[in-house]
Amino acid sequence: MYDLIIIGAGPAGLTAALYGLRANKTVLVLESKNYGGQIINANNIENYPGIKNISGYDFATNLYNQVINLNGIFKFEQVTKITEDKKVITNKNEYQAKAIIIATGTERRKLNLPNENELIGKGISYCATCDGNFFKNKDVAIIGGGNTALEDTLYLSNIVNKVYLIHRRNEFRGEAKYVEELKNKTNVKLILNSNITSLNGKDTLESITVNNEKIKVQGLFIAIGQVPQNQIFNNVVNLDSNGYIITDNDLHTKTKGIYAAGDTRVKSLRQLTTAVSDGSIAATNAIKEME
Ligand code: NAP
């Protein structure tokens, strides 16, 4: 029996763990991949108050170590189900909690084009900071118009020969500051009001088709947003039409003792600052309720 079981070791989950442990609660963090969530892929964080800049890896590792130093327990297992009476079932074990915080974040959205899955790792990537170095001095494309696509384009422009940034509208969803920076990059070409209609190549990506024209690229980075993975929780939480978990202001779901924090829940701003805020609110309210 744990006081608090947290599902997901991204910034929201790790912050919840920190708050739980500092309140002397027993805390188990369950994570299916590695600690850090998506922020671990951020090359440079410049909008976290009080820190001028830090890499996503350093931020996540500092937070992870903070939790380890307080004797937080981590198990790298895949959660398959949670029950109303707060049992957590994984691919390996079954655990009981007094309260559960779901902080499972989101996964990268796919273009859903033929060939996409087959070419992953053979030219197609969803993470510029992870795979950018494979494309040194080559030509690559990025698709997307949010902060991820803009940051990735800036990052790749310092590594590769040429970057095509393809976006379906003529205005970007991401911050104006990044757009301004991009305009000063001589090796970045913006292709607006456009979409990719095919991914060409057999064993590796050779070109993409945009506006009926083939553009030769060795790499394509897909940065078209995120999708939540909450179907396994729908017996205990309500989901909105996009699959995000609905909470009240205390981050409580429809089931007593089950909370949701971070990118996985319905909210207006999904950023590092709001993820850590959610983690602290969910843990504090879960602790209050169990006491
Ligand atoms: P996002 O903000 O949701 O942007 C996704 C982009 O992909 C949008 O421009 C969207 O176009 C486009 N798109 C969506 N589906 C598409 C499709 N099927 N085909 C072509 N284009 C498609 O996603 P994100 O950039 O991954 O960012 C996610 C969240 O993390 C955001 O809240 C963002 O601010 C945050 N973030 C913050 C930072 C930072 O603060 N440093 C860094 C990275 C991410 P439309 O604009 O036309 O909808």
JSON list of N, CA, C and O in Angstrom, two decimals, residues 58-104:
[
{"chain": "A", "resi": 58, "resn": "ASP", "atom": "N", "xyz": [18.89, 18.37, -18.51]},
{"chain": "A", "resi": 58, "resn": "ASP", "atom": "CA", "xyz": [19.38, 18.79, -17.18]},
{"chain": "A", "resi": 58, "resn": "ASP", "atom": "C", "xyz": [18.21, 19.09, -16.24]},
{"chain": "A", "resi": 58, "resn": "ASP", "atom": "O", "xyz": [18.24, 18.72, -15.07]},
{"chain": "A", "resi": 59, "resn": "PHE", "atom": "N", "xyz": [17.19, 19.75, -16.76]},
{"chain": "A", "resi": 59, "resn": "PHE", "atom": "CA", "xyz": [16.03, 20.07, -15.92]},
{"chain": "A", "resi": 59, "resn": "PHE", "atom": "C", "xyz": [15.41, 18.78, -15.39]},
{"chain": "A", "resi": 59, "resn": "PHE", "atom": "O", "xyz": [15.17, 18.63, -14.19]},
{"chain": "A", "resi": 60, "resn": "ALA", "atom": "N", "xyz": [15.14, 17.84, -16.30]},
{"chain": "A", "resi": 60, "resn": "ALA", "atom": "CA", "xyz": [14.47, 16.60, -15.90]},
{"chain": "A", "resi": 60, "resn": "ALA", "atom": "C", "xyz": [15.35, 15.79, -14.94]},
{"chain": "A", "resi": 60, "resn": "ALA", "atom": "O", "xyz": [14.86, 15.22, -13.97]},
{"chain": "A", "resi": 61, "resn": "THR", "atom": "N", "xyz": [16.64, 15.77, -15.21]},
{"chain": "A", "resi": 61, "resn": "THR", "atom": "CA", "xyz": [17.54, 14.98, -14.37]},
{"chain": "A", "resi": 61, "resn": "THR", "atom": "C", "xyz": [17.64, 15.60, -12.97]},
{"chain": "A", "resi": 61, "resn": "THR", "atom": "O", "xyz": [17.63, 14.87, -11.96]},
{"chain": "A", "resi": 62, "resn": "ASN", "atom": "N", "xyz": [17.70, 16.92, -12.88]},
{"chain": "A", "resi": 62, "resn": "ASN", "atom": "CA", "xyz": [17.72, 17.58, -11.55]},
{"chain": "A", "resi": 62, "resn": "ASN", "atom": "C", "xyz": [16.47, 17.23, -10.77]},
{"chain": "A", "resi": 62, "resn": "ASN", "atom": "O", "xyz": [16.53, 16.92, -9.57]},
{"chain": "A", "resi": 63, "resn": "LEU", "atom": "N", "xyz": [15.32, 17.27, -11.44]},
{"chain": "A", "resi": 63, "resn": "LEU", "atom": "CA", "xyz": [14.05, 17.00, -10.77]},
{"chain": "A", "resi": 63, "resn": "LEU", "atom": "C", "xyz": [13.97, 15.53, -10.35]},
{"chain": "A", "resi": 63, "resn": "LEU", "atom": "O", "xyz": [13.55, 15.20, -9.22]},
{"chain": "A", "resi": 64, "resn": "TYR", "atom": "N", "xyz": [14.41, 14.65, -11.23]},
{"chain": "A", "resi": 64, "resn": "TYR", "atom": "CA", "xyz": [14.43, 13.21, -10.93]},
{"chain": "A", "resi": 64, "resn": "TYR", "atom": "C", "xyz": [15.32, 12.95, -9.70]},
{"chain": "A", "resi": 64, "resn": "TYR", "atom": "O", "xyz": [14.93, 12.26, -8.76]},
{"chain": "A", "resi": 65, "resn": "ASN", "atom": "N", "xyz": [16.50, 13.56, -9.70]},
{"chain": "A", "resi": 65, "resn": "ASN", "atom": "CA", "xyz": [17.42, 13.36, -8.57]},
{"chain": "A", "resi": 65, "resn": "ASN", "atom": "C", "xyz": [16.85, 13.91, -7.27]},
{"chain": "A", "resi": 65, "resn": "ASN", "atom": "O", "xyz": [17.06, 13.36, -6.19]},
{"chain": "A", "resi": 66, "resn": "GLN", "atom": "N", "xyz": [16.12, 15.02, -7.38]},
{"chain": "A", "resi": 66, "resn": "GLN", "atom": "CA", "xyz": [15.47, 15.60, -6.20]},
{"chain": "A", "resi": 66, "resn": "GLN", "atom": "C", "xyz": [14.51, 14.57, -5.58]},
{"chain": "A", "resi": 66, "resn": "GLN", "atom": "O", "xyz": [14.44, 14.43, -4.36]},
{"chain": "A", "resi": 67, "resn": "VAL", "atom": "N", "xyz": [13.77, 13.88, -6.44]},
{"chain": "A", "resi": 67, "resn": "VAL", "atom": "CA", "xyz": [12.81, 12.87, -5.96]},
{"chain": "A", "resi": 67, "resn": "VAL", "atom": "C", "xyz": [13.54, 11.64, -5.40]},
{"chain": "A", "resi": 67, "resn": "VAL", "atom": "O", "xyz": [13.19, 11.12, -4.34]},
{"chain": "A", "resi": 68, "resn": "ILE", "atom": "N", "xyz": [14.59, 11.22, -6.08]},
{"chain": "A", "resi": 68, "resn": "ILE", "atom": "CA", "xyz": [15.39, 10.06, -5.60]},
{"chain": "A", "resi": 68, "resn": "ILE", "atom": "C", "xyz": [15.99, 10.39, -4.22]},
{"chain": "A", "resi": 68, "resn": "ILE", "atom": "O", "xyz": [15.97, 9.56, -3.31]},
{"chain": "A", "resi": 69, "resn": "ASN", "atom": "N", "xyz": [16.51, 11.61, -4.06]},
{"chain": "A", "resi": 69, "resn": "ASN", "atom": "CA", "xyz": [17.14, 11.99, -2.79]},
{"chain": "A", "resi": 69, "resn": "ASN", "atom": "C", "xyz": [16.16, 11.98, -1.64]},
{"chain": "A", "resi": 69, "resn": "ASN", "atom": "O", "xyz": [16.55, 11.88, -0.47]},
{"chain": "A", "resi": 70, "resn": "LEU", "atom": "N", "xyz": [14.87, 12.12, -1.95]},
{"chain": "A", "resi": 70, "resn": "LEU", "atom": "CA", "xyz": [13.84, 12.07, -0.89]},
{"chain": "A", "resi": 70, "resn": "LEU", "atom": "C", "xyz": [13.27, 10.64, -0.75]},
{"chain": "A", "resi": 70, "resn": "LEU", "atom": "O", "xyz": [12.23, 10.45, -0.14]},
{"chain": "A", "resi": 71, "resn": "ASN", "atom": "N", "xyz": [13.98, 9.68, -1.35]},
{"chain": "A", "resi": 71, "resn": "ASN", "atom": "CA", "xyz": [13.59, 8.26, -1.29]},
{"chain": "A", "resi": 71, "resn": "ASN", "atom": "C", "xyz": [12.30, 7.93, -2.05]},
{"chain": "A", "resi": 71, "resn": "ASN", "atom": "O", "xyz": [11.57, 7.01, -1.66]},
{"chain": "A", "resi": 72, "resn": "GLY", "atom": "N", "xyz": [12.04, 8.66, -3.10]},
{"chain": "A", "resi": 72, "resn": "GLY", "atom": "CA", "xyz": [10.93, 8.30, -3.98]},
{"chain": "A", "resi": 72, "resn": "GLY", "atom": "C", "xyz": [11.23, 6.97, -4.66]},
{"chain": "A", "resi": 72, "resn": "GLY", "atom": "O", "xyz": [12.38, 6.67, -4.98]},
{"chain": "A", "resi": 73, "resn": "ILE", "atom": "N", "xyz": [10.21, 6.15, -4.83]},
{"chain": "A", "resi": 73, "resn": "ILE", "atom": "CA", "xyz": [10.41, 4.83, -5.46]},
{"chain": "A", "resi": 73, "resn": "ILE", "atom": "C", "xyz": [9.92, 4.91, -6.91]},
{"chain": "A", "resi": 73, "resn": "ILE", "atom": "O", "xyz": [8.80, 5.39, -7.17]},
{"chain": "A", "resi": 74, "resn": "PHE", "atom": "N", "xyz": [10.76, 4.45, -7.83]},
{"chain": "A", "resi": 74, "resn": "PHE", "atom": "CA", "xyz": [10.39, 4.42, -9.25]},
{"chain": "A", "resi": 74, "resn": "PHE", "atom": "C", "xyz": [10.30, 2.97, -9.71]},
{"chain": "A", "resi": 74, "resn": "PHE", "atom": "O", "xyz": [11.16, 2.16, -9.37]},
{"chain": "A", "resi": 75, "resn": "LYS", "atom": "N", "xyz": [9.28, 2.67, -10.48]},
{"chain": "A", "resi": 75, "resn": "LYS", "atom": "CA", "xyz": [9.23, 1.36, -11.15]},
{"chain": "A", "resi": 75, "resn": "LYS", "atom": "C", "xyz": [8.90, 1.62, -12.61]},
{"chain": "A", "resi": 75, "resn": "LYS", "atom": "O", "xyz": [7.94, 2.34, -12.92]},
{"chain": "A", "resi": 76, "resn": "PHE", "atom": "N", "xyz": [9.71, 1.04, -13.49]},
{"chain": "A", "resi": 76, "resn": "PHE", "atom": "CA", "xyz": [9.51, 1.27, -14.92]},
{"chain": "A", "resi": 76, "resn": "PHE", "atom": "C", "xyz": [8.63, 0.16, -15.48]},
{"chain": "A", "resi": 76, "resn": "PHE", "atom": "O", "xyz": [9.12, -0.86, -15.95]},
{"chain": "A", "resi": 77, "resn": "GLU", "atom": "N", "xyz": [7.34, 0.35, -15.33]},
{"chain": "A", "resi": 77, "resn": "GLU", "atom": "CA", "xyz": [6.34, -0.63, -15.74]},
{"chain": "A", "resi": 77, "resn": "GLU", "atom": "C", "xyz": [5.22, 0.09, -16.47]},
{"chain": "A", "resi": 77, "resn": "GLU", "atom": "O", "xyz": [4.99, 1.27, -16.25]},
{"chain": "A", "resi": 78, "resn": "GLN", "atom": "N", "xyz": [4.53, -0.65, -17.31]},
{"chain": "A", "resi": 78, "resn": "GLN", "atom": "CA", "xyz": [3.42, -0.08, -18.11]},
{"chain": "A", "resi": 78, "resn": "GLN", "atom": "C", "xyz": [2.10, -0.29, -17.37]},
{"chain": "A", "resi": 78, "resn": "GLN", "atom": "O", "xyz": [1.72, -1.43, -17.11]},
{"chain": "A", "resi": 79, "resn": "VAL", "atom": "N", "xyz": [1.44, 0.80, -17.01]},
{"chain": "A", "resi": 79, "resn": "VAL", "atom": "CA", "xyz": [0.13, 0.69, -16.35]},
{"chain": "A", "resi": 79, "resn": "VAL", "atom": "C", "xyz": [-0.91, 0.26, -17.39]},
{"chain": "A", "resi": 79, "resn": "VAL", "atom": "O", "xyz": [-0.96, 0.82, -18.49]},
{"chain": "A", "resi": 80, "resn": "THR", "atom": "N", "xyz": [-1.71, -0.75, -17.04]},
{"chain": "A", "resi": 80, "resn": "THR", "atom": "CA", "xyz": [-2.72, -1.22, -17.99]},
{"chain": "A", "resi": 80, "resn": "THR", "atom": "C", "xyz": [-4.13, -0.88, -17.53]},
{"chain": "A", "resi": 80, "resn": "THR", "atom": "O", "xyz": [-5.06, -0.83, -18.33]},
{"chain": "A", "resi": 81, "resn": "LYS", "atom": "N", "xyz": [-4.30, -0.64, -16.21]},
{"chain": "A", "resi": 81, "resn": "LYS", "atom": "CA", "xyz": [-5.65, -0.37, -15.71]},
{"chain": "A", "resi": 81, "resn": "LYS", "atom": "C", "xyz": [-5.56, 0.22, -14.31]},
{"chain": "A", "resi": 81, "resn": "LYS", "atom": "O", "xyz": [-4.66, -0.13, -13.54]},
{"chain": "A", "resi": 82, "resn": "ILE", "atom": "N", "xyz": [-6.49, 1.12, -13.98]},
{"chain": "A", "resi": 82, "resn": "ILE", "atom": "CA", "xyz": [-6.67, 1.50, -12.57]},
{"chain": "A", "resi": 82, "resn": "ILE", "atom": "C", "xyz": [-8.14, 1.33, -12.22]},
{"chain": "A", "resi": 82, "resn": "ILE", "atom": "O", "xyz": [-9.01, 1.41, -13.09]},
{"chain": "A", "resi": 83, "resn": "THR", "atom": "N", "xyz": [-8.40, 1.06, -10.95]},
{"chain": "A", "resi": 83, "resn": "THR", "atom": "CA", "xyz": [-9.79, 0.79, -10.56]},
{"chain": "A", "resi": 83, "resn": "THR", "atom": "C", "xyz": [-10.29, 1.88, -9.62]},
{"chain": "A", "resi": 83, "resn": "THR", "atom": "O", "xyz": [-9.50, 2.65, -9.05]},
{"chain": "A", "resi": 84, "resn": "GLU", "atom": "N", "xyz": [-11.60, 1.91, -9.44]},
{"chain": "A", "resi": 84, "resn": "GLU", "atom": "CA", "xyz": [-12.23, 2.92, -8.60]},
{"chain": "A", "resi": 84, "resn": "GLU", "atom": "C", "xyz": [-11.71, 2.86, -7.16]},
{"chain": "A", "resi": 84, "resn": "GLU", "atom": "O", "xyz": [-11.61, 3.89, -6.48]},
{"chain": "A", "resi": 85, "resn": "ASP", "atom": "N", "xyz": [-11.37, 1.64, -6.71]},
{"chain": "A", "resi": 85, "resn": "ASP", "atom": "CA", "xyz": [-10.84, 1.52, -5.34]},
{"chain": "A", "resi": 85, "resn": "ASP", "atom": "C", "xyz": [-9.32, 1.71, -5.30]},
{"chain": "A", "resi": 85, "resn": "ASP", "atom": "O", "xyz": [-8.65, 1.31, -4.35]},
{"chain": "A", "resi": 86, "resn": "LYS", "atom": "N", "xyz": [-8.79, 2.30, -6.31]},
{"chain": "A", "resi": 86, "resn": "LYS", "atom": "CA", "xyz": [-7.40, 2.77, -6.40]},
{"chain": "A", "resi": 86, "resn": "LYS", "atom": "C", "xyz": [-6.35, 1.66, -6.41]},
{"chain": "A", "resi": 86, "resn": "LYS", "atom": "O", "xyz": [-5.30, 1.74, -5.81]},
{"chain": "A", "resi": 87, "resn": "LYS", "atom": "N", "xyz": [-6.69, 0.60, -7.13]},
{"chain": "A", "resi": 87, "resn": "LYS", "atom": "CA", "xyz": [-5.71, -0.43, -7.46]},
{"chain": "A", "resi": 87, "resn": "LYS", "atom": "C", "xyz": [-5.06, -0.02, -8.77]},
{"chain": "A", "resi": 87, "resn": "LYS", "atom": "O", "xyz": [-5.75, 0.48, -9.67]},
{"chain": "A", "resi": 88, "resn": "VAL", "atom": "N", "xyz": [-3.74, -0.20, -8.85]},
{"chain": "A", "resi": 88, "resn": "VAL", "atom": "CA", "xyz": [-3.06, 0.10, -10.12]},
{"chain": "A", "resi": 88, "resn": "VAL", "atom": "C", "xyz": [-2.46, -1.18, -10.65]},
{"chain": "A", "resi": 88, "resn": "VAL", "atom": "O", "xyz": [-1.64, -1.82, -9.97]},
{"chain": "A", "resi": 89, "resn": "ILE", "atom": "N", "xyz": [-2.88, -1.57, -11.84]},
{"chain": "A", "resi": 89, "resn": "ILE", "atom": "CA", "xyz": [-2.40, -2.83, -12.43]},
{"chain": "A", "resi": 89, "resn": "ILE", "atom": "C", "xyz": [-1.41, -2.49, -13.55]},
{"chain": "A", "resi": 89, "resn": "ILE", "atom": "O", "xyz": [-1.70, -1.64, -14.40]},
{"chain": "A", "resi": 90, "resn": "THR", "atom": "N", "xyz": [-0.25, -3.12, -13.51]},
{"chain": "A", "resi": 90, "resn": "THR", "atom": "CA", "xyz": [0.76, -2.88, -14.56]},
{"chain": "A", "resi": 90, "resn": "THR", "atom": "C", "xyz": [1.00, -4.19, -15.31]},
{"chain": "A", "resi": 90, "resn": "THR", "atom": "O", "xyz": [0.41, -5.23, -14.98]},
{"chain": "A", "resi": 91, "resn": "ASN", "atom": "N", "xyz": [1.90, -4.14, -16.30]},
{"chain": "A", "resi": 91, "resn": "ASN", "atom": "CA", "xyz": [2.24, -5.35, -17.04]},
{"chain": "A", "resi": 91, "resn": "ASN", "atom": "C", "xyz": [2.99, -6.36, -16.17]},
{"chain": "A", "resi": 91, "resn": "ASN", "atom": "O", "xyz": [3.15, -7.51, -16.52]},
{"chain": "A", "resi": 92, "resn": "LYS", "atom": "N", "xyz": [3.42, -5.91, -14.95]},
{"chain": "A", "resi": 92, "resn": "LYS", "atom": "CA", "xyz": [4.20, -6.83, -14.10]},
{"chain": "A", "resi": 92, "resn": "LYS", "atom": "C", "xyz": [3.59, -7.07, -12.73]},
{"chain": "A", "resi": 92, "resn": "LYS", "atom": "O", "xyz": [3.82, -8.10, -12.12]},
{"chain": "A", "resi": 93, "resn": "ASN", "atom": "N", "xyz": [2.86, -6.07, -12.19]},
{"chain": "A", "resi": 93, "resn": "ASN", "atom": "CA", "xyz": [2.44, -6.13, -10.79]},
{"chain": "A", "resi": 93, "resn": "ASN", "atom": "C", "xyz": [1.09, -5.48, -10.59]},
{"chain": "A", "resi": 93, "resn": "ASN", "atom": "O", "xyz": [0.51, -4.91, -11.51]},
{"chain": "A", "resi": 94, "resn": "GLU", "atom": "N", "xyz": [0.68, -5.53, -9.30]},
{"chain": "A", "resi": 94, "resn": "GLU", "atom": "CA", "xyz": [-0.55, -4.85, -8.91]},
{"chain": "A", "resi": 94, "resn": "GLU", "atom": "C", "xyz": [-0.23, -4.07, -7.64]},
{"chain": "A", "resi": 94, "resn": "GLU", "atom": "O", "xyz": [0.43, -4.61, -6.74]},
{"chain": "A", "resi": 95, "resn": "TYR", "atom": "N", "xyz": [-0.65, -2.83, -7.56]},
{"chain": "A", "resi": 95, "resn": "TYR", "atom": "CA", "xyz": [-0.34, -1.99, -6.39]},
{"chain": "A", "resi": 95, "resn": "TYR", "atom": "C", "xyz": [-1.63, -1.37, -5.88]},
{"chain": "A", "resi": 95, "resn": "TYR", "atom": "O", "xyz": [-2.58, -1.18, -6.63]},
{"chain": "A", "resi": 96, "resn": "GLN", "atom": "N", "xyz": [-1.60, -1.02, -4.57]},
{"chain": "A", "resi": 96, "resn": "GLN", "atom": "CA", "xyz": [-2.75, -0.34, -3.98]},
{"chain": "A", "resi": 96, "resn": "GLN", "atom": "C", "xyz": [-2.31, 1.04, -3.50]},
{"chain": "A", "resi": 96, "resn": "GLN", "atom": "O", "xyz": [-1.23, 1.18, -2.90]},
{"chain": "A", "resi": 97, "resn": "ALA", "atom": "N", "xyz": [-3.12, 2.05, -3.76]},
{"chain": "A", "resi": 97, "resn": "ALA", "atom": "CA", "xyz": [-2.79, 3.41, -3.30]},
{"chain": "A", "resi": 97, "resn": "ALA", "atom": "C", "xyz": [-3.95, 4.00, -2.53]},
{"chain": "A", "resi": 97, "resn": "ALA", "atom": "O", "xyz": [-5.09, 3.55, -2.66]},
{"chain": "A", "resi": 98, "resn": "LYS", "atom": "N", "xyz": [-3.64, 5.03, -1.72]},
{"chain": "A", "resi": 98, "resn": "LYS", "atom": "CA", "xyz": [-4.73, 5.81, -1.12]},
{"chain": "A", "resi": 98, "resn": "LYS", "atom": "C", "xyz": [-5.22, 6.85, -2.12]},
{"chain": "A", "resi": 98, "resn": "LYS", "atom": "O", "xyz": [-6.38, 7.19, -2.15]},
{"chain": "A", "resi": 99, "resn": "ALA", "atom": "N", "xyz": [-4.27, 7.37, -2.91]},
{"chain": "A", "resi": 99, "resn": "ALA", "atom": "CA", "xyz": [-4.64, 8.33, -3.96]},
{"chain": "A", "resi": 99, "resn": "ALA", "atom": "C", "xyz": [-3.76, 8.09, -5.19]},
{"chain": "A", "resi": 99, "resn": "ALA", "atom": "O", "xyz": [-2.62, 7.62, -5.07]},
{"chain": "A", "resi": 100, "resn": "ILE", "atom": "N", "xyz": [-4.31, 8.42, -6.34]},
{"chain": "A", "resi": 100, "resn": "ILE", "atom": "CA", "xyz": [-3.57, 8.23, -7.61]},
{"chain": "A", "resi": 100, "resn": "ILE", "atom": "C", "xyz": [-3.55, 9.57, -8.36]},
{"chain": "A", "resi": 100, "resn": "ILE", "atom": "O", "xyz": [-4.56, 10.28, -8.41]},
{"chain": "A", "resi": 101, "resn": "ILE", "atom": "N", "xyz": [-2.38, 9.87, -8.92]},
{"chain": "A", "resi": 101, "resn": "ILE", "atom": "CA", "xyz": [-2.30, 11.05, -9.81]},
{"chain": "A", "resi": 101, "resn": "ILE", "atom": "C", "xyz": [-1.90, 10.56, -11.21]},
{"chain": "A", "resi": 101, "resn": "ILE", "atom": "O", "xyz": [-0.85, 9.93, -11.37]},
{"chain": "A", "resi": 102, "resn": "ILE", "atom": "N", "xyz": [-2.75, 10.82, -12.17]},
{"chain": "A", "resi": 102, "resn": "ILE", "atom": "CA", "xyz": [-2.44, 10.44, -13.56]},
{"chain": "A", "resi": 102, "resn": "ILE", "atom": "C", "xyz": [-1.70, 11.62, -14.20]},
{"chain": "A", "resi": 102, "resn": "ILE", "atom": "O", "xyz": [-2.22, 12.73, -14.28]},
{"chain": "A", "resi": 103, "resn": "ALA", "atom": "N", "xyz": [-0.46, 11.37, -14.60]},
{"chain": "A", "resi": 103, "resn": "ALA", "atom": "CA", "xyz": [0.35, 12.45, -15.21]},
{"chain": "A", "resi": 103, "resn": "ALA", "atom": "C", "xyz": [1.08, 11.86, -16.42]},
{"chain": "A", "resi": 103, "resn": "ALA", "atom": "O", "xyz": [2.30, 11.91, -16.52]},
{"chain": "A", "resi": 104, "resn": "THR", "atom": "N", "xyz": [0.29, 11.29, -17.32]},
{"chain": "A", "resi": 104, "resn": "THR", "atom": "CA", "xyz": [0.86, 10.51, -18.41]},
{"chain": "A", "resi": 104, "resn": "THR", "atom": "C", "xyz": [1.19, 11.32, -19.66]},
{"chain": "A", "resi": 104, "resn": "THR", "atom": "O", "xyz": [1.65, 10.76, -20.66]}
]
